[in-house]
Tab-separated table of C-alpha atoms and ligand atoms in Angstrom:
chain	number	residue	atom	x	y	z
I	1	UNK	CA	0.202	0.517	-0.074
I	2	UNK	CA	1.430	3.747	-0.844
I	3	UNK	CA	1.301	6.518	1.344
I	4	UNK	CA	-1.705	8.325	1.244
I	5	UNK	CA	-2.015	11.640	1.699
I	6	UNK	CA	-3.889	13.907	3.708
I	7	UNK	CA	-4.628	18.060	3.053
I	8	UNK	CA	-2.025	20.041	4.297
I	9	UNK	CA	-4.228	22.270	6.199
I	10	UNK	CA	-8.578	23.586	7.420
I	11	UNK	CA	-8.387	26.438	4.162
I	12	UNK	CA	-6.949	22.945	1.461
I	13	UNK	CA	-9.431	21.144	2.639
I	14	UNK	CA	-12.118	23.885	1.530
I	15	UNK	CA	-9.982	25.898	-1.310
I	16	UNK	CA	-10.756	21.844	-2.885
I	17	UNK	CA	-13.525	20.791	-1.792
I	18	UNK	CA	-14.544	24.483	-2.154
I	19	UNK	CA	-12.779	25.050	-6.102
I	20	UNK	CA	-14.388	20.999	-6.991
I	21	UNK	CA	-17.901	22.832	-5.781
I	22	UNK	CA	-17.420	26.072	-7.400
I	23	UNK	CA	-17.208	25.534	-11.417
I	24	UNK	CA	-18.983	25.533	-14.855
I	25	UNK	CA	-22.703	24.905	-12.876
I	26	UNK	CA	-22.584	28.407	-11.146
I	27	UNK	CA	-21.373	30.500	-14.042
I	28	UNK	CA	-22.229	29.067	-16.699
I	29	UNK	CA	-25.160	26.822	-16.087
I	30	UNK	CA	-26.752	28.200	-12.909
I	31	UNK	CA	-27.405	31.302	-14.723
I	32	UNK	CA	-29.611	29.879	-17.594
I	33	UNK	CA	-31.136	27.240	-15.843
I	34	UNK	CA	-32.033	30.160	-12.826
I	35	UNK	CA	-33.368	32.194	-16.650
I	36	UNK	CA	-35.597	29.137	-17.518
I	37	UNK	CA	-37.379	27.861	-14.510
I	38	UNK	CA	-38.499	31.666	-13.075
I	39	UNK	CA	-35.639	33.373	-11.287
I	40	UNK	CA	-36.534	34.205	-7.968
I	41	UNK	CA	-38.468	31.779	-6.673
I	42	UNK	CA	-35.789	28.839	-8.157
I	43	UNK	CA	-33.097	30.950	-6.344
I	44	UNK	CA	-35.068	29.765	-3.047
I	45	UNK	CA	-35.666	26.369	-3.754
I	46	UNK	CA	-32.484	25.448	-4.853
I	47	UNK	CA	-30.685	27.869	-1.868
I	48	UNK	CA	-33.137	25.422	0.936
I	49	UNK	CA	-32.298	21.478	-1.599
I	50	UNK	CA	-28.916	23.363	-0.644
I	51	UNK	CA	-28.681	23.167	2.400
I	52	UNK	CA	-31.300	20.345	3.772
I	53	UNK	CA	-30.963	17.769	1.614
I	54	UNK	CA	-27.314	18.541	-0.980
I	55	UNK	CA	-24.888	18.710	2.773
I	56	UNK	CA	-26.554	15.558	4.228
I	57	UNK	CA	-25.567	13.942	1.039
I	58	UNK	CA	-22.146	15.377	1.099
I	59	UNK	CA	-20.748	14.415	4.342
I	60	UNK	CA	-22.248	10.459	3.205
I	61	UNK	CA	-19.498	10.395	0.852
I	62	UNK	CA	-17.440	11.850	3.128
I	63	UNK	CA	-17.609	9.433	5.783
I	64	UNK	CA	-17.495	6.721	3.530
I	65	UNK	CA	-14.478	7.719	2.117
I	66	UNK	CA	-12.755	9.221	5.184
I	67	UNK	CA	-13.430	5.866	7.081
I	68	UNK	CA	-12.068	3.802	4.013
I	69	UNK	CA	-9.056	6.013	2.721
I	70	UNK	CA	-9.666	4.222	-0.601
I	71	UNK	CA	-10.575	5.706	-3.579
I	72	UNK	CA	-14.437	4.636	-4.395
I	73	UNK	CA	-14.757	0.996	-5.217
I	74	UNK	CA	-11.949	0.489	-2.354
I	75	UNK	CA	-13.871	2.102	-0.103
I	76	UNK	CA	-16.982	0.092	-0.558
I	77	UNK	CA	-14.803	-3.508	-0.540
I	78	UNK	CA	-13.858	-2.323	2.715
I	79	UNK	CA	-16.288	-0.699	4.684
I	80	UNK	CA	-18.875	-3.118	3.990
I	81	UNK	CA	-18.524	-6.998	3.253
I	82	UNK	CA	-21.603	-6.742	0.750
I	83	UNK	CA	-20.981	-7.171	-2.516
I	84	UNK	CA	-23.564	-6.263	-4.424
I	85	UNK	CA	-22.629	-1.887	-2.836
I	86	UNK	CA	-19.382	-2.047	-4.662
I	87	UNK	CA	-21.453	-1.216	-7.930
I	88	UNK	CA	-21.560	2.388	-6.655
I	89	UNK	CA	-18.248	2.282	-7.005
I	90	UNK	CA	-17.813	1.725	-10.455
I	91	UNK	CA	-21.622	3.475	-10.710
I	92	UNK	CA	-18.959	6.543	-9.911
I	93	UNK	CA	-16.491	5.372	-11.495
I	94	UNK	CA	-18.307	5.965	-14.893
I	95	UNK	CA	-19.901	8.907	-14.281
I	96	UNK	CA	-16.894	10.752	-13.712
I	97	UNK	CA	-15.931	9.553	-16.962
I	98	UNK	CA	-19.499	11.816	-18.405
I	99	UNK	CA	-18.925	14.257	-16.873
I	100	UNK	CA	-15.522	14.293	-17.560
I	101	UNK	CA	-16.203	14.478	-21.167
I	102	UNK	CA	-18.663	17.368	-21.763
I	103	UNK	CA	-18.149	18.843	-19.286
I	104	UNK	CA	-13.077	19.083	-20.499
I	105	UNK	CA	-15.064	19.967	-24.010
I	106	UNK	CA	-16.800	23.280	-22.876
I	107	UNK	CA	-13.547	24.092	-20.432
I	108	UNK	CA	-11.685	24.374	-23.755
I	109	UNK	CA	-14.649	26.556	-25.515
I	110	UNK	CA	-13.098	29.138	-22.985
I	111	UNK	CA	-10.322	28.855	-23.494
I	112	UNK	CA	-11.053	29.759	-27.016
I	113	UNK	CA	-12.719	33.117	-25.447
I	114	UNK	CA	-9.496	34.153	-23.647
I	115	UNK	CA	-7.644	33.771	-26.717
I	116	UNK	CA	-10.193	35.706	-28.603
I	117	UNK	CA	-10.795	38.819	-25.721
I	118	UNK	CA	-7.168	39.239	-25.693
I	119	UNK	CA	-6.895	39.336	-29.710
I	120	UNK	CA	-9.568	42.159	-29.274
I	121	UNK	CA	-11.847	39.050	-31.819
I	122	UNK	CA	-14.760	40.763	-29.547
I	123	UNK	CA	-15.042	44.434	-30.018
I	124	UNK	CA	-17.316	46.260	-32.364
I	125	UNK	CA	-18.531	42.722	-33.474
I	126	UNK	CA	-21.859	42.665	-33.821
I	127	UNK	CA	-24.582	39.926	-32.006
I	128	UNK	CA	-24.977	37.778	-35.120
I	129	UNK	CA	-21.100	37.807	-36.477
I	130	UNK	CA	-20.627	36.626	-33.184
I	131	UNK	CA	-22.913	33.745	-33.293
I	132	UNK	CA	-21.125	33.585	-36.687
I	133	UNK	CA	-17.588	32.611	-34.506
I	134	UNK	CA	-19.063	31.007	-32.067
I	135	UNK	CA	-20.933	28.297	-34.285
I	136	UNK	CA	-17.532	28.126	-37.238
I	137	UNK	CA	-15.571	27.745	-34.094
I	138	UNK	CA	-18.179	24.495	-32.509
I	139	UNK	CA	-18.903	22.814	-35.925
I	140	UNK	CA	-15.397	22.987	-37.143
I	141	UNK	CA	-15.156	19.805	-35.248
I	142	UNK	CA	-10.966	20.327	-34.806
I	143	UNK	CA	-10.202	23.051	-32.681
I	144	UNK	CA	-12.749	22.286	-29.723
I	145	UNK	CA	-11.007	18.788	-30.320
I	146	UNK	CA	-7.874	20.782	-29.212
I	147	UNK	CA	-9.169	22.720	-27.288
I	148	UNK	CA	-10.311	20.096	-24.743
I	149	UNK	CA	-7.432	18.832	-25.370
I	150	UNK	CA	-5.116	21.149	-23.714
I	151	UNK	CA	-8.003	21.428	-21.122
I	152	UNK	CA	-7.481	17.226	-20.103
I	153	UNK	CA	-3.757	18.316	-20.562
I	154	UNK	CA	-3.329	20.616	-18.337
I	155	UNK	CA	-6.019	18.941	-15.576
I	156	UNK	CA	-4.016	16.446	-15.688
I	157	UNK	CA	0.165	17.809	-14.964
I	158	UNK	CA	-1.718	19.417	-12.267
I	159	UNK	CA	-3.291	16.328	-11.102
I	160	UNK	CA	-0.482	13.943	-11.497
I	161	UNK	CA	2.561	16.542	-9.210
I	162	UNK	CA	-0.496	15.121	-6.226
I	163	UNK	CA	-2.960	15.276	-4.291
I	164	UNK	CA	-1.491	18.220	-2.037
I	165	UNK	CA	1.296	19.861	-4.339
I	166	UNK	CA	-1.011	19.754	-7.412
I	167	UNK	CA	-4.596	19.786	-6.144
I	168	UNK	CA	-4.462	21.356	-2.582
I	169	UNK	CA	-1.995	23.627	-4.119
I	170	UNK	CA	-3.487	25.146	-7.411
I	171	UNK	CA	-6.958	25.133	-5.589
I	172	UNK	CA	-5.496	27.499	-2.763
I	173	UNK	CA	-4.528	30.333	-5.993
I	174	UNK	CA	-6.955	30.178	-8.373
I	175	UNK	CA	-10.079	29.652	-5.421
I	176	UNK	CA	-8.979	33.089	-4.311
I	177	UNK	CA	-8.148	34.600	-7.327
I	178	UNK	CA	-12.106	33.532	-8.004
I	179	UNK	CA	-13.165	35.593	-5.692
I	180	UNK	CA	-11.930	38.230	-5.945
I	181	UNK	CA	-12.823	38.457	-10.372
I	182	UNK	CA	-15.716	37.345	-9.138
I	183	UNK	CA	-16.611	39.739	-7.196
I	184	UNK	CA	-14.915	42.841	-9.409
I	185	UNK	CA	-17.016	41.992	-12.366
I	186	UNK	CA	-19.382	41.779	-10.171
I	187	UNK	CA	-19.095	45.252	-9.256
I	188	UNK	CA	-18.893	46.413	-12.887
I	189	UNK	CA	-22.266	44.776	-13.193
I	190	UNK	CA	-24.285	46.930	-10.662
I	191	UNK	CA	-23.331	49.873	-12.766
I	192	UNK	CA	-25.420	49.603	-16.411
I	193	UNK	CA	-29.134	49.494	-16.184
I	194	UNK	CA	-30.518	45.960	-15.928
I	195	UNK	CA	-28.805	46.186	-13.429
I	196	UNK	CA	-31.949	46.482	-10.729
I	197	UNK	CA	-34.215	44.744	-13.091
I	198	UNK	CA	-31.243	41.654	-12.162
I	199	UNK	CA	-31.933	42.121	-8.819
I	200	UNK	CA	-35.830	41.485	-8.388
I	201	UNK	CA	-35.449	38.685	-11.572
I	202	UNK	CA	-32.841	37.013	-8.855
I	203	UNK	CA	-34.716	38.041	-5.428
I	204	UNK	CA	-38.165	38.866	-5.611
I	205	UNK	CA	-40.123	35.219	-6.398
I	206	UNK	CA	-42.766	34.008	-8.379
I	207	UNK	CA	-43.977	31.448	-7.199
I	208	UNK	CA	-46.872	30.891	-9.477
I	209	UNK	CA	-43.304	29.731	-12.038
I	210	UNK	CA	-42.704	27.344	-9.334
I	211	UNK	CA	-44.003	23.062	-10.739
I	212	UNK	CA	-42.410	19.032	-10.350
I	213	UNK	CA	-39.432	19.727	-12.587
I	214	UNK	CA	-38.479	23.601	-11.747
I	215	UNK	CA	-37.686	21.534	-8.694
I	216	UNK	CA	-35.803	18.267	-9.935
I	217	UNK	CA	-34.490	21.461	-11.593
I	218	UNK	CA	-33.122	22.506	-8.856
I	219	UNK	CA	-32.127	18.953	-7.267
I	220	UNK	CA	-30.203	18.403	-10.385
I	221	UNK	CA	-28.780	21.514	-10.741
I	222	UNK	CA	-27.409	21.676	-6.382
I	223	UNK	CA	-26.465	18.331	-6.449
I	224	UNK	CA	-24.468	18.554	-10.047
I	225	UNK	CA	-23.011	22.018	-8.254
I	226	UNK	CA	-22.250	20.196	-4.609
I	227	UNK	CA	-20.637	18.091	-7.199
I	228	UNK	CA	-22.430	15.163	-4.771
I	229	UNK	CA	-23.281	11.337	-6.571
I	230	UNK	CA	-20.586	10.285	-8.357
I	231	UNK	CA	-17.860	9.565	-5.204
I	232	UNK	CA	-15.929	12.553	-6.352
I	233	UNK	CA	-16.174	13.602	-1.940
I	234	UNK	CA	-15.738	9.839	-1.337
I	235	UNK	CA	-12.219	10.579	-3.055
I	236	UNK	CA	-11.682	13.949	-2.310
I	237	UNK	CA	-13.312	12.885	1.735
I	238	UNK	CA	-10.278	9.758	1.736
I	239	UNK	CA	-8.175	12.438	2.582
I	240	UNK	CA	-9.688	14.653	4.659
I	241	UNK	CA	-8.010	14.710	8.580
I	242	UNK	CA	-9.552	12.026	10.704
I	243	UNK	CA	-10.296	15.200	12.407
I	244	UNK	CA	-11.059	18.245	10.619
I	245	UNK	CA	-14.319	19.127	10.981
I	246	UNK	CA	-16.580	17.324	8.841
I	247	UNK	CA	-20.340	19.475	9.219
I	248	UNK	CA	-17.641	22.412	9.151
I	249	UNK	CA	-16.446	22.469	5.514
I	250	UNK	CA	-19.418	20.860	3.983
I	251	UNK	CA	-21.071	23.933	5.141
I	252	UNK	CA	-18.713	26.250	5.231
I	253	UNK	CA	-17.980	24.860	0.821
I	254	UNK	CA	-22.445	24.286	0.093
I	255	UNK	CA	-21.971	28.524	1.030
I	256	UNK	CA	-19.500	29.400	-0.580
I	257	UNK	CA	-21.953	27.829	-2.775
I	258	UNK	CA	-24.250	29.061	-3.601
I	259	UNK	CA	-24.096	32.590	-2.944
I	260	UNK	CA	-20.907	31.998	-5.791
I	261	UNK	CA	-23.587	31.136	-8.031
I	262	UNK	CA	-25.979	34.034	-7.182
I	263	UNK	CA	-22.953	36.561	-7.340
I	264	UNK	CA	-22.388	34.810	-10.358
I	265	UNK	CA	-26.098	36.026	-12.007
I	266	UNK	CA	-25.925	39.338	-10.493
I	267	UNK	CA	-22.254	39.883	-12.677
I	268	UNK	CA	-23.602	38.521	-16.032
I	269	UNK	CA	-28.179	39.026	-15.787
I	270	UNK	CA	-27.368	42.458	-15.363
I	271	UNK	CA	-25.491	43.255	-19.455
I	272	UNK	CA	-28.437	40.458	-20.491
I	273	UNK	CA	-30.822	42.676	-19.338
I	274	UNK	CA	-29.553	46.556	-20.286
I	275	UNK	CA	-29.863	45.193	-23.820
I	276	UNK	CA	-33.116	43.102	-23.673
I	277	UNK	CA	-32.311	40.031	-23.921
I	278	UNK	CA	-34.141	37.593	-22.597
I	279	UNK	CA	-33.052	35.523	-19.877
I	280	UNK	CA	-34.044	32.457	-20.597
I	281	UNK	CA	-32.009	32.145	-23.618
I	282	UNK	CA	-30.296	29.209	-22.704
I	283	UNK	CA	-26.915	27.133	-22.697
I	284	UNK	CA	-25.720	29.536	-24.940
I	285	UNK	CA	-26.106	32.296	-22.665
I	286	UNK	CA	-22.208	33.306	-21.864
I	287	UNK	CA	-21.012	32.152	-24.174
I	288	UNK	CA	-22.619	34.202	-27.537
I	289	UNK	CA	-25.047	36.155	-25.427
I	290	UNK	CA	-22.268	37.655	-22.738
I	291	UNK	CA	-19.683	38.630	-25.909
I	292	UNK	CA	-21.231	40.848	-27.599
I	293	UNK	CA	-22.876	42.242	-24.827
I	294	UNK	CA	-18.780	43.046	-23.574
I	295	UNK	CA	-18.524	44.423	-26.279
I	296	UNK	CA	-20.889	47.272	-25.647
I	297	UNK	CA	-20.351	48.265	-22.152
I	298	UNK	CA	-17.038	49.926	-20.945
I	299	UNK	CA	-14.218	48.280	-19.994
I	300	UNK	CA	-15.382	45.327	-22.077
I	301	UNK	CA	-11.628	44.983	-23.592
I	302	UNK	CA	-11.128	43.590	-19.923
I	303	UNK	CA	-14.111	41.848	-18.980
I	304	UNK	CA	-14.532	39.936	-21.710
I	305	UNK	CA	-10.995	38.044	-20.562
I	306	UNK	CA	-11.455	38.708	-16.998
I	307	UNK	CA	-15.185	36.891	-17.656
I	308	UNK	CA	-13.613	33.710	-19.408
I	309	UNK	CA	-10.310	33.138	-17.235
I	310	UNK	CA	-12.828	32.996	-14.356
I	311	UNK	CA	-14.740	30.070	-16.138
I	312	UNK	CA	-11.739	28.930	-16.790
I	313	UNK	CA	-9.878	28.780	-12.630
I	314	UNK	CA	-13.882	27.301	-12.206
I	315	UNK	CA	-13.335	24.311	-14.471
I	316	UNK	CA	-10.146	23.167	-14.299
I	317	UNK	CA	-9.959	23.181	-10.167
I	318	UNK	CA	-13.984	21.343	-10.628
I	319	UNK	CA	-12.288	18.966	-12.804
I	320	UNK	CA	-9.313	18.360	-10.344
I	321	UNK	CA	-12.280	15.908	-8.477
I	322	UNK	CA	-13.949	14.231	-11.069
I	323	UNK	CA	-9.476	13.388	-12.834
I	324	UNK	CA	-8.709	12.034	-9.115
I	325	UNK	CA	-11.799	9.945	-8.734
I	326	UNK	CA	-10.008	8.316	-11.738
I	327	UNK	CA	-6.392	8.210	-10.498
I	328	UNK	CA	-7.428	6.914	-7.354
I	329	UNK	CA	-8.590	4.224	-8.899
I	330	UNK	CA	-5.967	3.520	-10.394
I	331	UNK	CA	-2.978	4.158	-8.800
I	332	UNK	CA	-4.469	1.619	-5.640
I	333	UNK	CA	-7.060	-0.534	-7.626
I	334	UNK	CA	-3.762	-1.673	-10.503
I	335	UNK	CA	-0.996	-0.064	-8.605
I	336	UNK	CA	0.539	2.385	-10.634
I	337	UNK	CA	1.901	5.354	-10.073
I	338	UNK	CA	0.778	8.880	-10.205
I	339	UNK	CA	2.777	9.657	-13.068
I	340	UNK	CA	0.794	6.668	-15.822
I	341	UNK	CA	-1.570	6.691	-13.612
I	342	UNK	CA	-2.342	10.152	-15.589
I	343	UNK	CA	-1.201	9.029	-18.694
I	344	UNK	CA	-4.267	6.247	-18.465
I	345	UNK	CA	-6.172	8.799	-17.872
I	346	UNK	CA	-5.221	11.258	-20.749
I	347	UNK	CA	-5.594	9.242	-23.035
I	348	UNK	CA	-8.884	7.504	-22.209
I	349	UNK	CA	-10.672	10.878	-21.207
I	350	UNK	CA	-8.843	12.829	-24.139
I	351	UNK	CA	-10.575	10.289	-26.447
I	352	UNK	CA	-14.097	10.973	-24.507
I	353	UNK	CA	-14.305	14.640	-24.521
I	354	UNK	CA	-12.734	14.726	-28.029
I	355	UNK	CA	-15.772	12.870	-28.913
I	356	UNK	CA	-18.307	14.902	-27.593
I	357	UNK	CA	-17.035	17.651	-28.932
I	358	UNK	CA	-17.042	15.815	-33.098
I	359	UNK	CA	-20.275	15.003	-32.332
I	360	UNK	CA	-21.280	18.792	-31.584
I	361	UNK	CA	-20.051	19.578	-35.805
I	362	UNK	CA	-23.636	19.158	-36.949
I	363	UNK	CA	-24.351	16.160	-39.463
I	364	UNK	CA	-21.774	14.267	-37.512
I	365	UNK	CA	-22.263	10.596	-36.855
I	366	UNK	CA	-21.847	9.823	-33.732
I	367	UNK	CA	-24.613	9.560	-31.175
I	368	UNK	CA	-26.010	7.428	-29.559
I	369	UNK	CA	-29.843	6.783	-28.524
I	370	UNK	CA	-30.511	9.639	-31.627
I	371	UNK	CA	-28.696	11.385	-29.734
I	372	UNK	CA	-25.549	13.387	-29.378
I	373	UNK	CA	-22.936	12.864	-27.055
I	374	UNK	CA	-22.064	16.090	-25.578
I	375	UNK	CA	-25.788	16.318	-24.049
I	376	UNK	CA	-26.816	13.430	-24.127
I	377	UNK	CA	-23.614	13.564	-21.454
I	378	UNK	CA	-24.706	16.507	-19.041
I	379	UNK	CA	-28.385	15.392	-19.833
I	380	UNK	CA	-28.060	11.567	-17.826
I	381	UNK	CA	-25.390	12.947	-15.232
I	382	UNK	CA	-27.041	15.637	-14.718
I	383	UNK	CA	-30.939	13.933	-14.067
I	384	UNK	CA	-30.196	9.696	-13.627
I	385	UNK	CA	-26.102	10.098	-12.559
I	386	UNK	CA	-25.850	11.936	-9.441
I	387	UNK	CA	-29.067	11.391	-7.719
I	388	UNK	CA	-29.277	7.381	-8.446
I	389	UNK	CA	-25.770	7.288	-6.956
I	390	UNK	CA	-26.933	10.077	-4.781
I	391	UNK	CA	-29.775	7.395	-2.991
I	392	UNK	CA	-28.024	4.229	-2.898
I	393	UNK	CA	-24.772	6.906	-0.856
I	394	UNK	CA	-27.649	7.507	1.539
I	395	UNK	CA	-28.886	4.727	1.800
I	396	UNK	CA	-25.739	2.856	2.245
I	397	UNK	CA	-24.666	5.551	5.056
I	398	UNK	CA	-29.004	5.884	6.807
I	399	UNK	CA	-29.742	1.472	7.135
I	400	UNK	CA	-26.494	-0.423	6.105
I	401	UNK	CA	-23.059	1.801	7.679
I	402	UNK	CA	-22.190	0.348	11.040
I	403	UNK	CA	-22.946	2.645	13.263
I	404	UNK	CA	-20.010	2.590	15.060
I	405	UNK	CA	-18.131	4.123	12.125
I	406	UNK	CA	-20.945	6.366	11.125
I	407	UNK	CA	-21.295	8.049	14.474
I	408	UNK	CA	-17.268	7.958	14.518
I	409	UNK	CA	-16.600	9.460	10.718
I	410	UNK	CA	-19.941	12.405	11.409
I	411	UNK	CA	-18.945	13.343	14.672
I	412	UNK	CA	-15.229	13.006	13.692
I	413	UNK	CA	-14.539	10.909	16.465
I	414	UNK	CA	-17.147	12.646	19.382
I	415	UNK	CA	-15.650	15.832	19.012
I	416	UNK	CA	-17.906	17.612	16.454
I	417	UNK	CA	-21.380	18.411	15.613
I	418	UNK	CA	-22.154	15.800	18.271
I	419	UNK	CA	-25.571	17.580	18.760
I	420	UNK	CA	-27.220	18.426	15.620
I	421	UNK	CA	-25.651	14.615	14.713
I	422	UNK	CA	-29.050	12.626	14.989
I	423	UNK	CA	-30.786	15.121	13.589
I	424	UNK	CA	-28.846	14.173	10.294
I	425	UNK	CA	-29.128	10.932	9.898
I	426	UNK	CA	-32.934	11.423	10.712
I	427	UNK	CA	-32.344	13.233	7.688
I	428	UNK	CA	-30.573	10.324	5.012
I	429	UNK	CA	-33.183	8.070	5.972
I	430	UNK	CA	-36.046	9.011	6.193
I	431	UNK	CA	-36.092	12.789	4.223
I	432	UNK	CA	-33.821	12.627	1.544
I	433	UNK	CA	-34.005	8.930	0.356
I	434	UNK	CA	-37.947	10.131	0.292
I	435	UNK	CA	-37.058	13.585	-1.057
I	436	UNK	CA	-34.427	12.281	-4.235
I	437	UNK	CA	-37.357	9.152	-4.909
I	438	UNK	CA	-40.754	11.069	-5.424
I	439	UNK	CA	-38.023	13.686	-7.597
I	440	UNK	CA	-36.703	11.360	-9.704
I	441	UNK	CA	-41.111	9.071	-10.680
I	442	UNK	CA	-41.928	12.786	-11.883
I	443	UNK	CA	-38.585	13.180	-14.152
I	444	UNK	CA	-39.816	10.208	-15.072
I	445	UNK	CA	-43.398	11.241	-14.747
I	446	UNK	CA	-44.404	8.463	-12.850
I	447	UNK	CA	-46.544	10.997	-10.762
Y	1	LIG	N1	-20.126	21.108	-9.378
Y	1	LIG	C1	-18.784	21.531	-10.700
Y	1	LIG	C2	-19.446	22.417	-11.037
Y	1	LIG	O1	-19.916	23.263	-10.478
Y	1	LIG	C3	-18.583	20.279	-11.343
Y	1	LIG	C4	-18.506	18.788	-10.044
Y	1	LIG	C5	-17.602	18.363	-10.401
Y	1	LIG	C6	-19.539	18.160	-10.279
Y	1	LIG	N2	-17.069	17.087	-9.667
Y	1	LIG	C7	-18.424	17.552	-9.979
Y	1	LIG	C8	-20.284	17.779	-10.646
Y	1	LIG	C9	-18.836	16.183	-9.598
Y	1	LIG	C10	-20.656	15.440	-10.550
Y	1	LIG	C11	-20.303	15.381	-9.905
Y	1	LIG	O2	-19.467	22.805	-11.687
């Protein structure tokens, strides 16, 4: 067995876990999903789910990882003799590949958009011209593939440096920088005329917009945004110090994740409203709408560079957590060195994500179940794999995990969170599984 590392400090642990949570989910996805689902009412439900449902799931993942100190497969193998639970480990591993593949494509776009911002490519372009630029880029096929591979390589290099020297060190630098850039952007946006409208949109709820499907979307979005339901937090939990207060880490990360999503909304929507664009414009919001808008406001040159850099930082610290699931598995189960594990990961993730990028070329033959690989991976991961994975994990921790192990882990051997432990266990046993099942059934239209 190789020597296993733990995070060097509490700040390090928060930067790493927070770095995983804060990602494209907050900056690319949250604004458009909130936009499509009615704004403030969605935001309120999203916040409630993040605290009441997502935090217990995150704690459950941490407890499995910290007790076993293994990769996702080894973790279930060592914590229970019932072999069936290893299926959850397999699901994690598959989900890591699936999410990382489409995630790397969008992350690749952000590199291209940084380049285009720097060379001044967006200045003076009309919305139609930006649209053409974007469509040409995506449908050229090879250009997105190159940027995607560049991103995957960067990811593998940093993760290859190790948990402390790579993942933790870079998260500690990039996360504060990200927060700073985002606040700067939001402050600039506060001077745009659409700011008041954005505040209304994000904070004044219109409850008539809420229905079952909105709640399901909020759950999927919260799981994706908090990086839970696929074992990334089992792997990161395995590097948490035994005495670290898990509740504090999970709560800090949840607050950070929600705040950053909302601030991203405040940074993005003012431009949207100022120029009279419909906030429901969908996944293309930040890549199509924003560059044009940025190009037209004072300081737009700098703003668009800052924005796409921010997107890249957010994306890379999140990708670490998915890649680490794969790398920890390869290192521990196949006895590979970290270097070799990253080479294998680069080749496999690189191949899958290239296929994802190529499947977006119009007329592409790379399709599965009738839809392009990219959309399929995005849909299947948030709506199927994460809720199912999260469900299996809380059922395991609530009903099958040894009680003493669970208590020791949740309370860090009786040193923290003792008072709220019974409440959290009740949530994990009853409320969280029921909530996930109900939402899931309504998603597949059974109820
Ligand atoms: N949370 C990240 C985001 O918001 C994405 C992410 C990273 C993720 N690791 C994950 C999602 C694990 C699900 C599972 O962009």
